[in-house]
Short mmCIF file of C-alpha atoms and ligand atoms in Angstrom, two decimals:
data_model
loop_
_atom_site.label_atom_id
_atom_site.label_comp_id
_atom_site.label_asym_id
_atom_site.label_seq_id
_atom_site.Cartn_x
_atom_site.Cartn_y
_atom_site.Cartn_z
CA MET A 17 -16.69 12.57 29.88
CA LEU A 18 -15.59 9.29 28.38
CA GLY A 19 -18.40 6.98 27.41
CA GLN A 20 -18.43 3.25 28.04
CA PHE A 21 -16.30 1.06 25.81
CA THR A 22 -14.62 -2.26 25.33
CA TYR A 23 -11.12 -2.34 23.91
CA TYR A 24 -9.61 -5.47 22.46
CA ASN A 25 -7.06 -5.74 19.69
CA PRO A 26 -5.80 -9.22 18.85
CA THR A 27 -3.14 -8.32 16.28
CA LYS A 28 0.39 -9.22 17.31
CA LEU A 29 2.95 -6.76 15.96
CA TYR A 30 6.60 -7.32 15.15
CA PHE A 31 8.22 -3.93 14.67
CA GLY A 32 11.69 -2.83 13.63
CA GLU A 33 14.58 -3.58 11.33
CA GLY A 34 14.80 -7.27 10.55
CA ALA A 35 11.33 -7.99 11.98
CA LEU A 36 10.59 -10.31 9.06
CA ARG A 37 12.47 -13.04 10.89
CA TYR A 38 9.46 -13.36 13.17
CA LEU A 39 7.63 -15.05 10.32
CA ASN A 40 9.52 -18.07 11.63
CA GLU A 41 7.48 -17.81 14.84
CA GLU A 42 4.15 -17.23 13.14
CA LEU A 43 4.14 -19.49 10.10
CA PRO A 44 4.33 -22.78 12.02
CA LYS A 45 0.98 -21.92 13.66
CA TYR A 46 -0.88 -22.37 10.36
CA GLY A 47 -1.52 -25.19 7.89
CA PRO A 48 0.67 -25.92 4.87
CA THR A 49 -0.84 -23.68 2.18
CA VAL A 50 -0.28 -19.92 2.11
CA GLN A 51 -1.91 -17.52 -0.35
CA LEU A 52 0.75 -14.88 -0.96
CA ILE A 53 -1.04 -11.61 -1.69
CA TYR A 54 0.85 -8.67 -3.18
CA GLY A 55 0.40 -5.68 -5.44
CA GLY A 56 1.78 -4.54 -8.78
CA GLY A 57 5.37 -5.59 -8.29
CA SER A 58 7.07 -3.18 -5.86
CA ILE A 59 7.94 -6.07 -3.55
CA LYS A 60 9.73 -7.86 -6.38
CA ARG A 61 11.79 -4.77 -7.18
CA SER A 62 12.64 -4.10 -3.52
CA GLY A 63 13.64 -7.67 -2.70
CA VAL A 64 10.96 -8.11 -0.03
CA TYR A 65 9.30 -10.79 -2.17
CA ASP A 66 12.47 -12.93 -2.18
CA GLN A 67 12.83 -12.60 1.59
CA VAL A 68 9.21 -13.63 2.18
CA ILE A 69 9.45 -16.57 -0.22
CA ALA A 70 12.60 -17.73 1.55
CA ALA A 71 10.79 -17.65 4.92
CA LEU A 72 7.79 -19.51 3.51
CA LYS A 73 10.01 -22.20 1.96
CA ALA A 74 12.09 -22.53 5.13
CA ASN A 75 8.86 -23.23 6.98
CA GLY A 76 7.78 -25.86 4.46
CA LYS A 77 4.85 -23.94 3.03
CA ARG A 78 3.16 -24.44 -0.31
CA VAL A 79 2.89 -20.97 -1.82
CA VAL A 80 -0.12 -19.98 -3.90
CA GLU A 81 0.57 -16.71 -5.70
CA ASP A 82 -2.04 -13.94 -5.71
CA GLY A 83 -0.34 -10.83 -7.11
CA GLY A 84 -1.73 -7.83 -8.93
CA VAL A 85 -3.78 -6.34 -6.10
CA MET A 86 -4.31 -2.78 -7.32
CA PRO A 87 -4.49 0.37 -5.17
CA ASN A 88 -8.20 0.65 -4.31
CA PRO A 89 -8.83 -3.11 -4.79
CA THR A 90 -11.83 -3.96 -6.94
CA THR A 91 -14.76 -6.34 -6.68
CA GLU A 92 -13.41 -8.33 -9.67
CA LYS A 93 -10.07 -8.83 -7.96
CA LEU A 94 -11.81 -9.78 -4.73
CA ARG A 95 -13.82 -12.49 -6.50
CA GLU A 96 -10.61 -13.77 -8.13
CA GLY A 97 -8.88 -13.94 -4.75
CA VAL A 98 -11.78 -15.88 -3.27
CA ARG A 99 -11.61 -18.34 -6.18
CA ILE A 100 -7.85 -18.83 -5.68
CA ALA A 101 -8.34 -19.43 -1.95
CA ARG A 102 -11.13 -21.94 -2.52
CA GLU A 103 -9.36 -23.88 -5.28
CA ASN A 104 -6.26 -24.24 -3.15
CA GLN A 105 -7.90 -24.63 0.26
CA VAL A 106 -5.50 -22.11 1.73
CA ASP A 107 -4.70 -22.01 5.43
CA LEU A 108 -3.31 -18.47 5.68
CA LEU A 109 -3.68 -15.29 3.65
CA LEU A 110 -0.35 -13.45 3.81
CA ALA A 111 -0.59 -9.87 2.51
CA VAL A 112 2.73 -8.26 1.60
CA GLY A 113 2.25 -4.62 0.64
CA GLY A 114 0.28 -1.55 1.64
CA GLY A 115 -3.23 -1.05 2.90
CA SER A 116 -4.74 -2.27 -0.36
CA CYS A 117 -3.19 -5.73 0.05
CA CYS A 118 -4.09 -5.92 3.76
CA ASP A 119 -7.68 -4.76 3.13
CA TYR A 120 -8.08 -7.18 0.23
CA ALA A 121 -6.79 -10.08 2.32
CA LYS A 122 -9.43 -9.33 4.97
CA ALA A 123 -12.19 -9.13 2.36
CA VAL A 124 -11.08 -12.48 0.93
CA SER A 125 -10.86 -13.99 4.42
CA VAL A 126 -14.56 -13.47 5.16
CA SER A 127 -15.68 -14.62 1.71
CA VAL A 128 -13.89 -17.92 1.07
CA HIS A 129 -16.38 -20.01 3.06
CA CYS A 130 -19.40 -17.87 2.27
CA ASP A 131 -21.76 -18.70 -0.61
CA GLU A 132 -23.09 -15.20 -1.08
CA ASP A 133 -21.49 -12.52 -3.22
CA PRO A 134 -19.05 -10.64 -0.95
CA TRP A 135 -19.73 -7.19 -2.41
CA GLU A 136 -23.46 -7.52 -1.89
CA LYS A 137 -23.22 -9.13 1.52
CA TYR A 138 -20.52 -7.05 3.19
CA TYR A 139 -20.51 -3.78 1.25
CA LEU A 140 -24.06 -3.19 0.09
CA ARG A 141 -25.94 -4.92 2.92
CA PHE A 142 -23.23 -4.39 5.58
CA GLU A 143 -23.75 -7.84 7.09
CA GLU A 144 -21.28 -9.45 9.44
CA PRO A 145 -19.52 -12.71 8.59
CA THR A 146 -21.21 -15.85 9.85
CA CYS A 147 -18.89 -18.30 8.08
CA GLU A 148 -15.43 -19.61 8.91
CA ILE A 149 -12.80 -16.86 8.51
CA VAL A 150 -9.42 -17.66 6.96
CA PRO A 151 -6.63 -16.13 9.08
CA VAL A 152 -4.74 -13.10 7.74
CA GLY A 153 -1.15 -12.02 8.33
CA CYS A 154 0.49 -8.84 6.99
CA VAL A 155 3.97 -7.73 6.03
CA LEU A 156 3.55 -3.99 5.65
CA THR A 157 5.49 -1.99 3.06
CA MET A 158 3.64 1.33 3.22
CA ALA A 159 2.67 3.37 6.28
CA GLY A 160 -0.74 5.04 6.21
CA THR A 161 -3.97 3.13 6.52
CA GLY A 162 -3.53 1.32 9.84
CA SER A 163 -4.97 -1.75 8.11
CA GLU A 164 -2.20 -3.79 9.73
CA MET A 165 -3.95 -3.56 13.11
CA ASN A 166 -7.62 -2.98 12.36
CA GLY A 167 -10.64 -4.67 10.79
CA GLY A 168 -11.08 -2.22 7.91
CA ALA A 169 -11.37 -3.50 4.35
CA VAL A 170 -12.20 -0.99 1.62
CA ILE A 171 -13.32 -2.31 -1.79
CA THR A 172 -14.24 -0.47 -4.99
CA ASP A 173 -16.89 -1.41 -7.53
CA ARG A 174 -15.58 0.41 -10.57
CA ALA A 175 -18.68 -0.10 -12.70
CA ALA A 176 -20.93 1.39 -10.02
CA LYS A 177 -18.30 4.04 -9.12
CA LEU A 178 -18.65 3.07 -5.47
CA LYS A 179 -15.83 2.76 -2.96
CA ILE A 180 -17.05 1.36 0.34
CA GLY A 181 -15.34 0.35 3.57
CA HIS A 182 -16.51 -2.33 5.97
CA VAL A 183 -14.94 -2.38 9.43
CA PHE A 184 -14.97 -6.00 10.51
CA GLY A 185 -14.60 -7.24 14.07
CA SER A 186 -11.60 -8.65 15.88
CA ASP A 187 -11.96 -12.11 14.25
CA VAL A 188 -11.01 -10.56 10.93
CA MET A 189 -8.13 -8.38 12.11
CA PRO A 190 -4.69 -9.63 11.11
CA ARG A 191 -3.41 -12.32 13.47
CA PHE A 192 0.03 -10.76 13.13
CA SER A 193 1.70 -7.92 11.27
CA VAL A 194 5.37 -7.40 10.49
CA LEU A 195 6.39 -3.73 10.43
CA ASP A 196 9.93 -3.09 9.23
CA PRO A 197 10.32 0.64 8.50
CA ARG A 198 13.13 -0.20 6.05
CA PHE A 199 10.50 -1.81 3.82
CA THR A 200 8.84 1.59 3.37
CA MET A 201 12.04 3.28 2.15
CA THR A 202 11.43 2.40 -1.51
CA LEU A 203 8.07 4.21 -1.59
CA PRO A 204 7.88 6.99 -4.17
CA LYS A 205 7.71 10.36 -2.39
CA ARG A 206 4.14 10.98 -3.57
CA GLN A 207 2.98 7.73 -1.96
CA MET A 208 4.90 8.52 1.21
CA VAL A 209 3.22 11.90 1.65
CA ALA A 210 -0.20 10.49 0.71
CA GLY A 211 0.30 7.97 3.51
CA ILE A 212 1.38 10.71 5.90
CA TYR A 213 -1.73 12.73 5.21
CA ASP A 214 -3.88 9.62 5.58
CA ILE A 215 -2.40 9.09 9.06
CA PHE A 216 -2.95 12.72 10.02
CA ASN A 217 -6.52 12.66 8.81
CA HIS A 218 -7.36 9.43 10.63
CA ILE A 219 -6.43 11.28 13.80
CA CYS A 220 -8.47 14.34 12.81
CA GLU A 221 -11.52 12.18 12.08
CA GLN A 222 -11.48 10.89 15.64
CA TYR A 223 -10.50 14.23 17.22
CA PHE A 224 -13.02 16.65 15.69
CA SER A 225 -16.06 15.61 17.68
CA GLY A 226 -17.16 16.38 21.21
CA GLU A 227 -16.00 19.23 23.44
CA ASP A 228 -15.01 17.58 26.69
CA GLU A 229 -11.49 16.97 28.00
CA ASN A 230 -10.54 13.36 27.48
CA VAL A 231 -7.47 11.18 27.23
CA SER A 232 -8.33 9.94 23.74
CA ASP A 233 -8.06 13.51 22.42
CA ASP A 234 -4.86 14.10 24.40
CA LEU A 235 -3.32 11.05 22.72
CA ALA A 236 -4.58 12.29 19.36
CA GLU A 237 -2.83 15.62 19.80
CA ALA A 238 0.46 13.95 20.70
CA LEU A 239 0.20 11.73 17.62
CA MET A 240 -0.61 14.68 15.35
CA LYS A 241 2.37 16.67 16.63
CA GLY A 242 4.62 13.71 16.02
CA VAL A 243 3.33 13.15 12.49
CA VAL A 244 3.90 16.82 11.61
CA ARG A 245 7.43 16.77 13.06
CA ASP A 246 8.45 13.50 11.41
CA SER A 247 6.83 14.33 8.07
CA LEU A 248 8.91 17.49 7.74
CA VAL A 249 12.07 15.46 8.31
CA ALA A 250 10.98 12.66 5.96
CA VAL A 251 10.07 15.04 3.14
CA ARG A 252 13.53 16.61 3.31
CA ASP A 253 15.30 13.28 3.76
CA PRO A 254 13.17 10.22 2.94
CA GLY A 255 16.07 8.04 4.09
CA ASP A 256 15.85 9.27 7.71
CA TYR A 257 15.13 6.05 9.61
CA GLU A 258 14.10 7.79 12.82
CA ALA A 259 11.40 9.80 11.06
CA ARG A 260 10.22 6.91 8.89
CA SER A 261 9.99 4.50 11.81
CA ASN A 262 8.03 7.04 13.87
CA ILE A 263 5.66 7.57 10.94
CA MET A 264 5.08 3.84 10.62
CA TRP A 265 4.28 3.44 14.31
CA ALA A 266 2.08 6.55 14.36
CA ALA A 267 0.08 5.12 11.45
CA THR A 268 -0.74 2.03 13.44
CA TRP A 269 -1.86 3.98 16.51
CA ALA A 270 -3.80 6.46 14.42
CA LEU A 271 -6.25 3.78 13.36
CA ASN A 272 -6.20 0.78 15.64
CA THR A 273 -9.30 2.29 17.31
CA LEU A 274 -7.52 3.33 20.54
CA ILE A 275 -7.98 7.10 20.15
CA ALA A 276 -11.65 6.67 19.26
CA LYS A 277 -12.43 5.05 22.58
CA GLY A 278 -15.04 6.67 24.79
CA LYS A 279 -15.96 9.40 22.31
CA SER A 280 -17.85 10.03 19.09
CA THR A 281 -15.98 10.27 15.80
CA ASP A 282 -16.58 12.05 12.52
CA TRP A 283 -15.17 10.28 9.38
CA MET A 284 -16.78 12.74 6.99
CA VAL A 285 -13.52 13.57 5.20
CA HIS A 286 -13.19 9.85 4.45
CA MET A 287 -16.73 9.67 3.14
CA LEU A 288 -16.08 12.61 0.81
CA GLY A 289 -12.67 11.23 -0.18
CA GLN A 290 -14.02 7.74 -0.83
CA SER A 291 -16.69 9.09 -3.16
CA VAL A 292 -14.04 11.08 -5.04
CA GLY A 293 -11.99 7.87 -5.16
CA GLY A 294 -14.94 5.92 -6.54
CA PHE A 295 -15.09 8.31 -9.51
CA THR A 296 -11.36 8.90 -10.06
CA ASP A 297 -9.46 5.90 -8.64
CA ALA A 298 -7.14 8.55 -7.14
CA THR A 299 -4.65 7.77 -4.35
CA HIS A 300 -6.55 7.50 -1.06
CA GLY A 301 -4.52 10.01 0.98
CA MET A 302 -4.73 12.58 -1.81
CA THR A 303 -8.52 12.34 -1.98
CA LEU A 304 -8.57 13.19 1.73
CA SER A 305 -6.15 16.11 1.53
CA ALA A 306 -8.07 17.55 -1.43
CA VAL A 307 -11.35 17.91 0.48
CA SER A 308 -10.05 18.51 4.01
CA LEU A 309 -9.56 22.27 4.18
CA PRO A 310 -12.94 23.19 2.62
CA TYR A 311 -14.64 20.65 4.89
CA TYR A 312 -12.93 21.78 8.10
CA ARG A 313 -13.52 25.46 7.28
CA PHE A 314 -17.19 24.60 6.73
CA ILE A 315 -17.68 22.80 10.05
CA MET A 316 -15.34 25.03 12.10
CA PRO A 317 -18.09 27.35 13.42
CA PHE A 318 -19.93 24.32 14.83
CA GLY A 319 -16.92 23.03 16.74
CA LEU A 320 -15.09 26.24 17.44
CA LYS A 321 -13.66 25.31 20.83
CA LYS A 322 -12.04 22.15 19.51
CA PHE A 323 -10.60 23.94 16.49
CA ALA A 324 -9.14 26.58 18.82
CA ARG A 325 -7.65 23.84 21.02
CA PHE A 326 -6.24 22.17 17.88
CA ALA A 327 -4.50 25.43 16.94
CA VAL A 328 -2.87 25.86 20.33
CA ASN A 329 -2.02 22.25 21.18
CA VAL A 330 -1.04 20.91 17.76
CA TRP A 331 0.21 23.97 15.86
CA ASP A 332 1.60 26.01 18.78
CA VAL A 333 -0.51 29.06 17.87
CA ARG A 334 -0.12 31.58 20.72
CA PRO A 335 -3.50 32.17 22.33
CA ASP A 336 -2.78 35.64 23.71
CA GLY A 337 -5.63 38.03 23.07
CA LYS A 338 -7.16 35.95 20.27
CA SER A 339 -10.80 34.94 20.07
CA ASP A 340 -11.67 31.27 19.56
CA ARG A 341 -12.51 32.06 15.96
CA GLU A 342 -9.16 33.75 15.34
CA LEU A 343 -7.34 30.83 16.93
CA ALA A 344 -9.32 28.27 14.95
CA GLU A 345 -8.59 30.06 11.68
CA ALA A 346 -4.90 30.33 12.55
CA GLY A 347 -4.78 26.58 13.27
CA LEU A 348 -6.26 25.70 9.90
CA ALA A 349 -3.91 28.16 8.20
CA ALA A 350 -0.96 26.41 9.87
CA MET A 351 -2.32 23.05 8.75
CA GLU A 352 -2.67 24.37 5.19
CA ALA A 353 0.93 25.63 5.21
CA TRP A 354 2.10 22.20 6.38
CA MET A 355 0.07 20.44 3.68
CA LYS A 356 1.66 22.68 1.04
CA GLU A 357 5.10 22.00 2.44
CA ILE A 358 4.78 18.23 2.32
CA GLY A 359 3.14 18.42 -1.12
CA VAL A 360 -0.28 16.76 -0.88
CA ALA A 361 -3.14 17.44 -3.32
CA LEU A 362 -5.15 20.52 -2.35
CA SER A 363 -7.95 20.25 -4.87
CA ILE A 364 -10.08 17.50 -6.35
CA GLY A 365 -9.51 19.13 -9.74
CA GLU A 366 -5.92 17.86 -9.55
CA LEU A 367 -7.33 14.35 -9.14
CA GLY A 368 -9.48 14.50 -12.27
CA VAL A 369 -12.77 15.82 -10.93
CA THR A 370 -14.55 18.36 -13.13
CA ALA A 371 -17.49 20.62 -12.22
CA ASP A 372 -20.00 18.49 -14.12
CA MET A 373 -19.15 15.47 -11.92
CA ILE A 374 -19.98 17.13 -8.59
CA GLU A 375 -23.69 16.25 -8.43
CA ASP A 376 -23.05 12.58 -9.26
CA ILE A 377 -20.26 12.36 -6.69
CA ALA A 378 -22.50 14.00 -4.08
CA ASP A 379 -25.14 11.32 -4.67
CA THR A 380 -22.70 8.65 -3.43
CA VAL A 381 -21.51 10.50 -0.29
CA GLU A 382 -22.70 8.89 2.93
CA PRO A 383 -23.45 11.58 5.57
CA MET A 384 -22.01 10.86 9.02
CA THR A 385 -23.62 11.96 12.25
CA GLY A 386 -20.80 11.87 14.83
CA GLY A 387 -19.02 15.13 13.97
CA TYR A 388 -19.87 18.78 14.56
CA ARG A 389 -22.47 18.93 11.83
CA THR A 390 -24.36 16.38 9.77
CA LEU A 391 -23.97 17.56 6.19
CA THR A 392 -27.04 17.89 4.01
CA ARG A 393 -26.69 17.04 0.34
CA ASP A 394 -26.44 20.79 -0.38
CA ASP A 395 -23.61 21.05 2.16
CA VAL A 396 -21.82 18.15 0.45
CA VAL A 397 -22.13 19.88 -2.93
CA ARG A 398 -20.85 23.13 -1.41
CA VAL A 399 -17.80 21.43 0.13
CA LEU A 400 -17.05 19.53 -3.09
CA ARG A 401 -17.33 22.72 -5.15
CA ALA A 402 -15.03 24.53 -2.74
CA SER A 403 -12.57 21.62 -3.19
CA LEU A 404 -12.43 22.02 -6.98
O1 NZQ B 522 1.17 -2.40 -5.88
P1 NZQ B 522 2.61 -2.21 -5.58
O2 NZQ B 522 3.50 -2.44 -6.76
O3 NZQ B 522 3.08 -2.89 -4.35
O4 NZQ B 522 2.79 -0.60 -5.34
C1 NZQ B 522 2.11 0.09 -4.32
C2 NZQ B 522 0.95 0.93 -4.81
O5 NZQ B 522 1.15 1.33 -6.15
C3 NZQ B 522 3.05 1.13 -3.77
N1 NZQ B 522 3.91 0.64 -2.71
C4 NZQ B 522 3.54 0.11 -1.52
N2 NZQ B 522 4.63 -0.15 -0.78
C5 NZQ B 522 5.70 0.19 -1.54
C6 NZQ B 522 5.25 0.69 -2.77
N3 NZQ B 522 6.09 1.12 -3.73
C7 NZQ B 522 7.41 1.06 -3.48
N4 NZQ B 522 7.91 0.62 -2.32
C8 NZQ B 522 7.10 0.19 -1.32
N5 NZQ B 522 7.62 -0.19 -0.14
O6 NZQ B 522 2.23 2.14 -3.24
C9 NZQ B 522 1.03 2.19 -3.97
C10 NZQ B 522 -0.11 2.34 -3.01
O7 NZQ B 522 -0.28 1.17 -2.24
P2 NZQ B 522 -1.65 0.96 -1.44
O8 NZQ B 522 -1.54 -0.31 -0.70
O9 NZQ B 522 -2.79 1.16 -2.36
O10 NZQ B 522 -1.63 2.22 -0.44
P3 NZQ B 522 -2.27 2.41 0.98
O11 NZQ B 522 -1.48 1.74 2.02
O12 NZQ B 522 -2.49 3.87 1.10
O13 NZQ B 522 -3.70 1.67 0.90
C11 NZQ B 522 -4.79 2.30 0.29
C12 NZQ B 522 -6.06 1.50 0.43
O14 NZQ B 522 -6.40 1.30 1.81
C13 NZQ B 522 -7.73 1.81 2.04
C14 NZQ B 522 -7.84 2.90 1.01
O15 NZQ B 522 -9.17 3.31 0.78
C15 NZQ B 522 -7.23 2.24 -0.20
O16 NZQ B 522 -8.13 1.37 -0.83
N6 NZQ B 522 -7.89 2.22 3.46
C16 NZQ B 522 -7.96 1.26 4.40
C17 NZQ B 522 -8.23 1.56 5.73
C18 NZQ B 522 -8.33 0.55 6.79
N7 NZQ B 522 -8.10 -0.71 6.54
O17 NZQ B 522 -8.65 0.89 7.92
C19 NZQ B 522 -8.46 2.93 6.17
C20 NZQ B 522 -8.00 3.97 5.20
O18 NZQ B 522 -8.69 5.15 5.50
C21 NZQ B 522 -8.20 3.60 3.78
O19 NZQ B 522 -9.53 3.87 3.38
ZN1 ZN B 523 -7.67 6.80 5.39
#
């Protein structure tokens, strides 16, 4: 039975080839100064930077540069971005890049007019913004996080080895996002598949909870099937526009909160992955893939019916004569075969974790209560060891 919920998503999306031209509709809505947020330089190499600058100039904007946002953006970079925004009294934060740039822009947006330290306020104390929020717009160049249409903003404190996400409300979500699948075509294959696994796991996190029949889970299954189909095409031919555009759209729907509506959600793979990320700075999607199979095999007995349904509805395992347990195991085996085929990390050892780090990593893992089992610290250690 679906529980009660409210659904509101204020982000306006412009999707498709050439969608960047819609900046001409959006930019006039904001004041003259735009903080242009981007990463380590991929947008300069791909030409997206030049196109965005041309649109900003054509709309008479003063551009304040804020490049160098790293994957897994840090507290130091966040404080620098806040300083840039304050010094220049910016009217719009325009993130051009992947989830890291979009997340960072949101973290800056809630901190510019706030006197307190953003890491302590939003990430350690989990408070909500009470100050004026600077509007955010995104031009997405990597499909994966869903940050283009949600309130999530994940920040890493490298010294403390903590990677923490805050999901802000609708006031902080991007006002608009431009999604041109062509912009994702320059992604290195490893980043593409990390993004694909991130999408798939976002769906899993919202699917593996509860046992009832509900539309949110039906939508989740359709999205998962599509991601598997399109990923196999994209891995063979990264230039396949049909597959890449489907992947980009699936990423948005996987985490704009729609498929979580009316049901509980898990998010334990993300908690494990984030802690691994805090210690290794590894690529987000790879931290998830590396812990997923040990985690799902561990919780499978507690959510057997759903895992059996997953096998039949997502992986086309034939149910005839099989017990729920046999079906569930076959579904996870099919998922493992797919993960091997697309080439995601299957162990945290590959990401730099060694056995002596496990206890320290476990200390930073936040247990979640919405899935099939709330992990104890011993369970966390067991799953991490099985992921080595
Ligand atoms: O920095 P540049 O030079 O731009 O290169 C980036 C970066 O090295 C590169 N890249 C992006 N688009 C490219 C490209 N290279 C060539 N061509 C392109 N078109 O890809 C690398 C990774 O970029 P990044 O933005 O870090 O990846 P992603 O989109 O996976 O974002 C990861 C961050 O988002 C957080 C993660 O934890 C991580 O910090 N997440 C945010 C979520 C949210 N807002 O809801 C949810 C997710 O679960 C996730 O936690
Ligand atoms: Zn994710």
